[in-house]
């Protein structure tokens, strides 16, 4: 893969890529309204992966943000979050959507979903994870309200906003342009997004 | 195992048990100050388990509470939370403590931890999980503050407080009396707890 190539995460689909330690990954919210579910795996051991429940202990807040080291399930940094041009509204709390979620939302036929997108994209790239980690949901605006409830709102980002990470180990990053079109998190109109390895 | 037997979760250790669909599980904070990390697995398929990231989507709040159906990673109820005599301060957000956590907290030798307690207890009971799910941390007082930070405080419960669950499928429940003695969540004095299958 040529460096700096702009790689498409097609609307409602996923995409994975190898990133060497020290390389940077720029993820672009091309249309501004799109949630991008994000995973990162140790390329040498897929059972080690970026973990939201470990991250929250490490950083001591429920929303990851620029400046944070994003850690794995054995508490080692895998990505360093360098930059964020958006208002910093992202989610670490909610599972990837999956076929069961859409069944519960009333879908009678198969609905594309982030869980299956991760598996498709990882397998397409030649990697076979052992489980589905809970993702970092870039731009997902699902804040904890003062009474403890979790709201589901459209993104707070704008067209072209990006985040920049640095790989802290050889890693496989995986993204899903979330197909959620029933709840408002993607403004009910799932779109593509893009990333670059720099 | 005789019904209603009071089973000890020894201080700093774990304990697991099979629960038949429809049976109830009473977990008792015997000393009041103890966090009990809690897992539940489908007894027929250990790859299906109670999942905090799926639960938060399902219930729409970040703290599980009495009245909630606690669901699995394929979004099926595994436990129904029937009763809670404590103030309802529990955690769904933070990973089980593990050997890596204690290394980062400065421990130079092995420190008992909830992750290994889960594996010890499950294997002792004859079960081999595929991974460590993020636990329901009963009585763990780690609230989200208005600025998004997560505090670590002593429990808000009192001696003898209990929670009562009903198994919604044949399940294996597993508990760890959290060995954390560096941070204040167990008042720096880890103690035993108990449970009953009714």
Short mmCIF file of C-alpha atoms in Angstrom, two decimals:
data_model
loop_
_atom_site.label_atom_id
_atom_site.label_comp_id
_atom_site.label_asym_id
_atom_site.label_seq_id
_atom_site.Cartn_x
_atom_site.Cartn_y
_atom_site.Cartn_z
CA UNK A 1 0.00 0.00 0.00
CA UNK A 2 1.52 3.35 -1.03
CA UNK A 3 2.08 5.70 1.87
CA UNK A 4 -0.37 8.58 2.12
CA UNK A 5 -2.85 6.75 -0.10
CA UNK A 6 -6.37 7.87 0.81
CA UNK A 7 -8.15 4.65 1.69
CA UNK A 8 -11.94 4.55 1.56
CA UNK A 9 -14.05 3.07 4.32
CA UNK A 10 -17.13 2.54 2.15
CA UNK A 11 -20.46 3.53 3.62
CA UNK A 12 -21.85 0.67 5.78
CA UNK A 13 -18.62 -1.35 5.32
CA UNK A 14 -15.29 -1.90 7.04
CA UNK A 15 -11.62 -1.69 6.11
CA UNK A 16 -8.47 -2.93 7.88
CA UNK A 17 -4.76 -2.27 7.35
CA UNK A 18 -1.38 -3.06 8.84
CA UNK A 19 0.45 -0.15 10.46
CA UNK A 20 4.09 -0.31 11.43
CA UNK A 21 5.23 0.99 14.84
CA UNK A 22 5.87 4.73 14.54
CA UNK A 23 3.63 5.25 11.51
CA UNK A 24 0.69 7.55 11.90
CA UNK A 25 -2.94 6.91 11.00
CA UNK A 26 -5.20 9.79 10.01
CA UNK A 27 -8.93 9.03 10.10
CA UNK A 28 -11.11 11.51 8.29
CA UNK A 29 -14.79 12.18 8.86
CA UNK A 30 -15.19 13.06 5.19
CA UNK A 31 -18.86 14.03 5.43
CA UNK A 32 -18.82 15.08 9.08
CA UNK A 33 -21.87 13.09 10.09
CA UNK A 34 -20.37 9.64 10.21
CA UNK A 35 -19.46 7.46 13.20
CA UNK A 36 -16.39 5.29 12.60
CA UNK A 37 -16.03 2.25 14.84
CA UNK A 38 -12.32 1.71 15.39
CA UNK A 39 -10.28 -1.30 16.52
CA UNK A 40 -6.55 -1.90 16.85
CA UNK A 41 -4.85 -5.28 17.30
CA UNK A 42 -1.25 -6.23 18.05
CA UNK A 43 -0.17 -7.49 14.61
CA UNK A 44 1.96 -10.21 16.23
CA UNK A 45 -0.76 -11.44 18.60
CA UNK A 46 -4.37 -10.67 17.72
CA UNK A 47 -5.49 -11.67 21.21
CA UNK A 48 -3.96 -8.41 22.39
CA UNK A 49 -6.09 -5.47 21.27
CA UNK A 50 -7.14 -1.95 22.17
CA UNK A 51 -9.61 -2.26 25.04
CA UNK A 52 -12.09 0.37 26.11
CA UNK A 53 -12.61 -1.05 29.62
CA UNK A 54 -8.86 -0.99 30.26
CA UNK A 55 -8.53 2.43 28.62
CA UNK A 56 -11.10 3.99 30.97
CA UNK A 57 -9.10 2.79 34.00
CA UNK A 58 -5.85 4.11 32.48
CA UNK A 59 -7.03 7.57 31.44
CA UNK A 60 -9.61 8.06 34.20
CA UNK A 61 -12.33 9.46 31.97
CA UNK A 62 -15.11 7.90 29.93
CA UNK A 63 -14.35 9.66 26.66
CA UNK A 64 -10.99 9.09 24.98
CA UNK A 65 -9.39 12.25 23.61
CA UNK A 66 -6.30 13.69 21.96
CA UNK A 67 -3.29 13.27 24.24
CA UNK A 68 -4.44 9.88 25.51
CA UNK A 69 -2.43 6.71 25.14
CA UNK A 70 -4.88 4.05 23.98
CA UNK A 71 -4.03 0.79 25.68
CA UNK A 72 -4.64 -2.89 25.16
CA UNK A 73 -6.20 -5.60 27.29
CA UNK A 74 -2.75 -6.16 28.80
CA UNK A 75 -2.42 -2.43 29.46
CA UNK A 76 0.25 -1.55 26.90
CA UNK A 77 -0.08 1.50 24.63
CA UNK A 78 -1.03 0.50 21.09
CA UNK A 79 -2.04 3.93 19.69
CA UNK A 80 -1.10 7.40 20.85
CA UNK A 81 -3.82 9.95 20.03
CA UNK A 82 -1.91 12.94 18.62
CA UNK A 83 -4.51 15.27 17.12
CA UNK A 84 -8.24 15.86 16.85
CA UNK A 85 -9.74 18.72 14.84
CA UNK A 86 -13.30 17.88 15.92
CA UNK A 87 -14.92 18.97 19.23
CA UNK A 88 -13.66 15.75 20.85
CA UNK A 89 -16.99 14.00 21.15
CA UNK A 90 -16.32 10.25 20.88
CA UNK A 91 -17.60 7.14 22.61
CA UNK A 92 -15.87 4.32 24.51
CA UNK A 93 -18.98 2.86 26.15
CA UNK A 94 -21.20 1.14 23.63
CA UNK A 95 -20.77 -2.17 21.82
CA UNK A 96 -20.52 -2.32 18.04
CA UNK A 97 -23.92 -2.74 16.42
CA UNK A 98 -24.59 -6.29 15.28
CA UNK A 99 -27.27 -8.43 13.64
CA UNK A 100 -28.94 -8.99 17.05
CA UNK A 101 -29.17 -5.26 17.67
CA UNK A 102 -31.01 -4.72 14.40
CA UNK A 103 -33.34 -7.64 15.08
CA UNK A 104 -34.24 -5.97 18.37
CA UNK A 105 -34.79 -2.69 16.48
CA UNK A 106 -37.38 -4.47 14.30
CA UNK A 107 -35.38 -5.45 11.21
CA UNK A 108 -36.84 -8.56 9.59
CA UNK A 109 -33.96 -9.08 7.15
CA UNK A 110 -30.19 -8.81 7.50
CA UNK A 111 -28.94 -5.31 8.28
CA UNK A 112 -25.27 -4.51 7.74
CA UNK A 113 -23.51 -3.89 11.06
CA UNK A 114 -20.16 -2.90 12.56
CA UNK A 115 -19.55 -6.28 14.18
CA UNK A 116 -19.70 -8.16 10.87
CA UNK A 117 -17.86 -5.30 9.13
CA UNK A 118 -14.94 -5.83 11.49
CA UNK A 119 -14.80 -9.54 10.72
CA UNK A 120 -15.17 -8.99 6.96
CA UNK A 121 -12.46 -6.33 6.87
CA UNK A 122 -10.02 -8.19 9.10
CA UNK A 123 -10.41 -11.41 7.12
CA UNK A 124 -10.11 -9.54 3.82
CA UNK A 125 -6.81 -8.12 5.11
CA UNK A 126 -5.62 -11.58 6.13
CA UNK A 127 -6.23 -11.48 9.88
CA UNK A 128 -8.48 -13.67 12.02
CA UNK A 129 -9.33 -12.12 15.42
CA UNK A 130 -10.39 -14.28 18.33
CA UNK A 131 -13.25 -12.05 19.47
CA UNK A 132 -14.94 -8.68 18.83
CA UNK A 133 -13.45 -6.10 21.20
CA UNK A 134 -15.65 -3.18 22.22
CA UNK A 135 -14.69 -0.43 19.72
CA UNK A 136 -13.58 3.15 20.06
CA UNK A 137 -16.53 4.85 18.39
CA UNK A 138 -15.03 7.92 16.73
CA UNK A 139 -17.43 10.85 16.56
CA UNK A 140 -20.22 8.89 18.21
CA UNK A 141 -22.16 11.40 20.30
CA UNK A 142 -23.57 9.28 23.09
CA UNK A 143 -22.89 11.26 26.25
CA UNK A 144 -23.57 10.28 29.83
CA UNK A 145 -26.23 12.68 31.11
CA UNK A 146 -26.24 13.98 34.71
CA UNK A 147 -28.82 11.33 35.68
CA UNK A 148 -26.63 8.52 34.32
CA UNK A 149 -28.60 7.88 31.14
CA UNK A 150 -26.77 7.62 27.82
CA UNK A 151 -28.18 9.73 24.99
CA UNK A 152 -27.91 8.91 21.26
CA UNK A 153 -27.38 12.07 19.21
CA UNK A 154 -26.00 13.13 15.79
CA UNK A 155 -22.24 13.79 15.62
CA UNK A 156 -20.80 17.09 16.85
CA UNK A 157 -18.15 17.04 14.09
CA UNK A 158 -17.98 18.84 10.78
CA UNK A 159 -17.05 17.83 7.25
CA UNK A 160 -13.35 16.97 6.96
CA UNK A 161 -12.62 16.69 10.68
CA UNK A 162 -9.85 14.21 11.38
CA UNK A 163 -8.05 12.44 14.18
CA UNK A 164 -4.40 11.41 14.08
CA UNK A 165 -2.92 8.42 15.89
CA UNK A 166 0.63 7.07 16.11
CA UNK A 167 1.12 3.30 16.24
CA UNK A 168 3.01 2.35 19.41
CA UNK A 169 3.55 -1.22 18.18
CA UNK A 170 3.11 -3.02 14.86
CA UNK A 171 -0.65 -3.06 14.65
CA UNK A 172 -3.66 -3.86 12.53
CA UNK A 173 -6.19 -1.05 12.55
CA UNK A 174 -9.76 -1.69 11.50
CA UNK A 175 -12.56 0.77 10.82
CA UNK A 176 -16.29 0.45 10.16
CA UNK A 177 -18.40 3.25 8.70
CA UNK A 178 -21.33 2.54 11.01
CA UNK A 179 -24.48 1.39 9.11
CA UNK A 180 -26.84 2.57 11.86
CA UNK A 181 -29.76 4.28 10.02
CA UNK A 182 -32.54 3.78 12.56
CA UNK A 183 -31.11 5.83 15.43
CA UNK A 184 -29.77 9.37 14.82
CA UNK A 185 -26.05 8.80 15.49
CA UNK A 186 -25.19 9.02 11.75
CA UNK A 187 -27.96 11.54 11.02
CA UNK A 188 -29.88 8.49 9.66
CA UNK A 189 -27.76 8.59 6.50
CA UNK A 190 -24.64 6.40 6.72
CA UNK A 191 -21.79 7.65 4.55
CA UNK A 192 -18.23 6.74 3.71
CA UNK A 193 -15.13 7.91 5.59
CA UNK A 194 -11.41 7.71 4.80
CA UNK A 195 -8.05 7.05 6.37
CA UNK A 196 -4.37 7.46 5.52
CA UNK A 197 -1.27 5.76 6.79
CA UNK A 198 1.48 8.32 6.97
CA UNK B 1 -24.51 -28.10 46.18
CA UNK B 2 -27.31 -27.85 48.72
CA UNK B 3 -29.78 -25.11 47.92
CA UNK B 4 -29.56 -22.02 50.13
CA UNK B 5 -26.05 -23.00 51.22
CA UNK B 6 -24.11 -19.84 52.04
CA UNK B 7 -21.08 -19.97 49.77
CA UNK B 8 -18.00 -17.96 50.69
CA UNK B 9 -16.14 -15.81 48.19
CA UNK B 10 -12.90 -15.71 50.19
CA UNK B 11 -11.18 -12.34 50.51
CA UNK B 12 -8.98 -11.72 47.42
CA UNK B 13 -10.28 -14.90 45.73
CA UNK B 14 -12.99 -16.02 43.32
CA UNK B 15 -15.79 -18.57 43.29
CA UNK B 16 -17.98 -19.90 40.47
CA UNK B 17 -21.17 -21.99 40.42
CA UNK B 18 -23.75 -23.37 38.02
CA UNK B 19 -27.23 -21.86 38.24
CA UNK B 20 -30.24 -23.42 36.58
CA UNK B 21 -32.65 -21.22 34.60
CA UNK B 22 -35.21 -19.80 37.02
CA UNK B 23 -33.04 -20.16 40.11
CA UNK B 24 -32.10 -17.02 41.97
CA UNK B 25 -28.66 -15.88 43.08
CA UNK B 26 -28.27 -13.69 46.16
CA UNK B 27 -24.93 -11.91 46.47
CA UNK B 28 -24.21 -10.50 49.91
CA UNK B 29 -21.80 -7.70 50.77
CA UNK B 30 -21.12 -9.30 54.11
CA UNK B 31 -18.82 -6.57 55.42
CA UNK B 32 -20.30 -3.73 53.37
CA UNK B 33 -17.00 -2.40 52.08
CA UNK B 34 -16.26 -5.03 49.45
CA UNK B 35 -16.46 -4.81 45.66
CA UNK B 36 -17.51 -8.08 44.02
CA UNK B 37 -16.58 -8.48 40.36
CA UNK B 38 -19.34 -10.53 38.74
CA UNK B 39 -19.51 -12.57 35.54
CA UNK B 40 -22.20 -14.80 34.03
CA UNK B 41 -21.73 -17.26 31.19
CA UNK B 42 -24.20 -19.33 29.18
CA UNK B 43 -23.54 -22.79 30.68
CA UNK B 44 -24.06 -24.40 27.26
CA UNK B 45 -21.76 -22.02 25.37
CA UNK B 46 -19.13 -20.14 27.35
CA UNK B 47 -18.49 -17.82 24.40
CA UNK B 48 -21.85 -16.23 25.24
CA UNK B 49 -21.55 -14.16 28.42
CA UNK B 50 -22.93 -11.13 30.22
CA UNK B 51 -21.49 -8.09 28.45
CA UNK B 52 -21.27 -4.60 29.92
CA UNK B 53 -20.88 -2.86 26.53
CA UNK B 54 -24.02 -4.55 25.23
CA UNK B 55 -25.84 -3.96 28.51
CA UNK B 56 -25.25 -0.18 28.36
CA UNK B 57 -26.86 -0.06 24.90
CA UNK B 58 -29.81 -2.16 26.09
CA UNK B 59 -30.60 -0.32 29.34
CA UNK B 60 -29.50 3.15 28.20
CA UNK B 61 -27.62 4.05 31.37
CA UNK B 62 -24.07 3.50 32.56
CA UNK B 63 -24.89 1.95 35.90
CA UNK B 64 -26.83 -1.30 35.99
CA UNK B 65 -29.55 -1.43 38.62
CA UNK B 66 -32.43 -3.46 40.03
CA UNK B 67 -35.09 -3.94 37.38
CA UNK B 68 -32.56 -4.30 34.56
CA UNK B 69 -32.25 -7.35 32.36
CA UNK B 70 -28.55 -8.10 32.13
CA UNK B 71 -27.79 -9.25 28.61
CA UNK B 72 -25.09 -11.19 26.82
CA UNK B 73 -22.81 -10.39 23.92
CA UNK B 74 -25.58 -11.69 21.61
CA UNK B 75 -28.10 -9.48 23.41
CA UNK B 76 -30.10 -12.14 25.25
CA UNK B 77 -31.05 -11.78 28.92
CA UNK B 78 -28.90 -14.00 31.15
CA UNK B 79 -29.72 -12.48 34.55
CA UNK B 80 -32.69 -10.44 35.69
CA UNK B 81 -31.80 -8.07 38.52
CA UNK B 82 -34.67 -8.47 40.99
CA UNK B 83 -33.62 -6.69 44.19
CA UNK B 84 -30.93 -4.44 45.64
CA UNK B 85 -30.90 -3.35 49.28
CA UNK B 86 -27.86 -1.08 48.77
CA UNK B 87 -27.97 2.49 47.40
CA UNK B 88 -27.54 1.12 43.86
CA UNK B 89 -23.96 2.27 43.32
CA UNK B 90 -22.32 -0.28 41.01
CA UNK B 91 -19.95 -0.10 38.06
CA UNK B 92 -20.15 -1.38 34.48
CA UNK B 93 -17.27 0.63 33.04
CA UNK B 94 -13.94 -0.60 34.36
CA UNK B 95 -11.97 -3.73 33.51
CA UNK B 96 -11.21 -6.33 36.15
CA UNK B 97 -7.92 -5.65 37.88
CA UNK B 98 -5.10 -7.87 36.64
CA UNK B 99 -1.37 -8.50 37.14
CA UNK B 100 -0.55 -5.71 34.64
CA UNK B 101 -2.63 -3.22 36.60
CA UNK B 102 -0.72 -3.94 39.79
CA UNK B 103 2.62 -3.75 37.99
CA UNK B 104 1.62 -0.28 36.83
CA UNK B 105 0.64 0.58 40.41
CA UNK B 106 4.18 -0.27 41.48
CA UNK B 107 3.91 -3.86 42.73
CA UNK B 108 7.20 -5.70 42.32
CA UNK B 109 5.77 -9.14 43.11
CA UNK B 110 2.56 -10.92 42.13
CA UNK B 111 -0.60 -9.29 43.46
CA UNK B 112 -3.82 -11.28 43.50
CA UNK B 113 -6.33 -9.86 41.03
CA UNK B 114 -9.88 -10.30 39.76
CA UNK B 115 -8.83 -11.42 36.28
CA UNK B 116 -6.87 -14.40 37.58
CA UNK B 117 -9.52 -15.03 40.25
CA UNK B 118 -12.09 -15.48 37.48
CA UNK B 119 -9.92 -18.02 35.68
CA UNK B 120 -9.06 -19.89 38.89
CA UNK B 121 -12.67 -20.05 40.01
CA UNK B 122 -14.07 -21.05 36.61
CA UNK B 123 -11.47 -23.78 36.13
CA UNK B 124 -12.00 -25.03 39.69
CA UNK B 125 -15.71 -25.35 38.87
CA UNK B 126 -14.91 -27.21 35.64
CA UNK B 127 -15.37 -24.45 33.07
CA UNK B 128 -12.86 -22.97 30.62
CA UNK B 129 -13.87 -19.54 29.30
CA UNK B 130 -12.48 -18.23 26.02
CA UNK B 131 -11.75 -14.71 27.26
CA UNK B 132 -12.19 -12.38 30.27
CA UNK B 133 -15.39 -10.36 29.77
CA UNK B 134 -15.56 -6.94 31.37
CA UNK B 135 -17.27 -7.59 34.73
CA UNK B 136 -20.26 -6.12 36.51
CA UNK B 137 -18.49 -4.59 39.50
CA UNK B 138 -21.05 -4.86 42.29
CA UNK B 139 -20.79 -2.05 44.84
CA UNK B 140 -17.83 -0.47 43.04
CA UNK B 141 -18.23 3.28 43.54
CA UNK B 142 -16.56 4.73 40.45
CA UNK B 143 -18.99 7.37 39.22
CA UNK B 144 -18.72 9.51 36.09
CA UNK B 145 -18.28 13.10 37.30
CA UNK B 146 -19.86 16.07 35.45
CA UNK B 147 -16.52 16.72 33.64
CA UNK B 148 -16.35 13.13 32.39
CA UNK B 149 -13.69 11.90 34.79
CA UNK B 150 -14.21 8.65 36.66
CA UNK B 151 -13.65 8.77 40.42
CA UNK B 152 -12.53 5.84 42.59
CA UNK B 153 -14.26 5.90 45.97
CA UNK B 154 -15.12 3.54 48.85
CA UNK B 155 -18.41 1.65 48.51
CA UNK B 156 -21.71 3.35 49.35
CA UNK B 157 -23.13 0.08 50.71
CA UNK B 158 -23.51 -1.15 54.27
CA UNK B 159 -22.84 -4.45 56.03
CA UNK B 160 -25.22 -7.18 54.83
CA UNK B 161 -26.50 -5.39 51.74
CA UNK B 162 -27.45 -7.84 49.02
CA UNK B 163 -28.51 -8.02 45.41
CA UNK B 164 -30.79 -10.71 43.99
CA UNK B 165 -30.68 -12.00 40.40
CA UNK B 166 -32.76 -14.59 38.56
CA UNK B 167 -31.04 -16.77 35.97
CA UNK B 168 -32.74 -16.36 32.59
CA UNK B 169 -30.86 -19.34 31.12
CA UNK B 170 -28.71 -22.14 32.54
CA UNK B 171 -25.68 -20.15 33.55
CA UNK B 172 -22.35 -20.22 35.33
CA UNK B 173 -21.95 -17.28 37.67
CA UNK B 174 -18.52 -16.24 38.88
CA UNK B 175 -17.55 -13.78 41.59
CA UNK B 176 -14.28 -12.25 42.74
CA UNK B 177 -13.85 -10.48 46.08
CA UNK B 178 -11.67 -7.74 44.62
CA UNK B 179 -8.09 -7.74 46.03
CA UNK B 180 -7.53 -4.05 45.31
CA UNK B 181 -5.80 -2.64 48.41
CA UNK B 182 -3.89 0.28 46.88
CA UNK B 183 -6.87 2.35 45.70
CA UNK B 184 -9.77 3.07 48.09
CA UNK B 185 -12.55 1.08 46.36
CA UNK B 186 -12.48 -1.65 49.06
CA UNK B 187 -11.54 0.81 51.82
CA UNK B 188 -7.98 -0.59 51.36
CA UNK B 189 -8.98 -3.71 53.26
CA UNK B 190 -10.25 -6.52 50.97
CA UNK B 191 -12.70 -8.83 52.72
CA UNK B 192 -14.80 -11.87 51.95
CA UNK B 193 -18.34 -11.83 50.55
CA UNK B 194 -20.98 -14.53 50.15
CA UNK B 195 -23.63 -15.81 47.78
CA UNK B 196 -26.54 -18.21 47.83
CA UNK B 197 -28.34 -20.09 45.09
CA UNK B 198 -32.02 -20.20 45.93
#
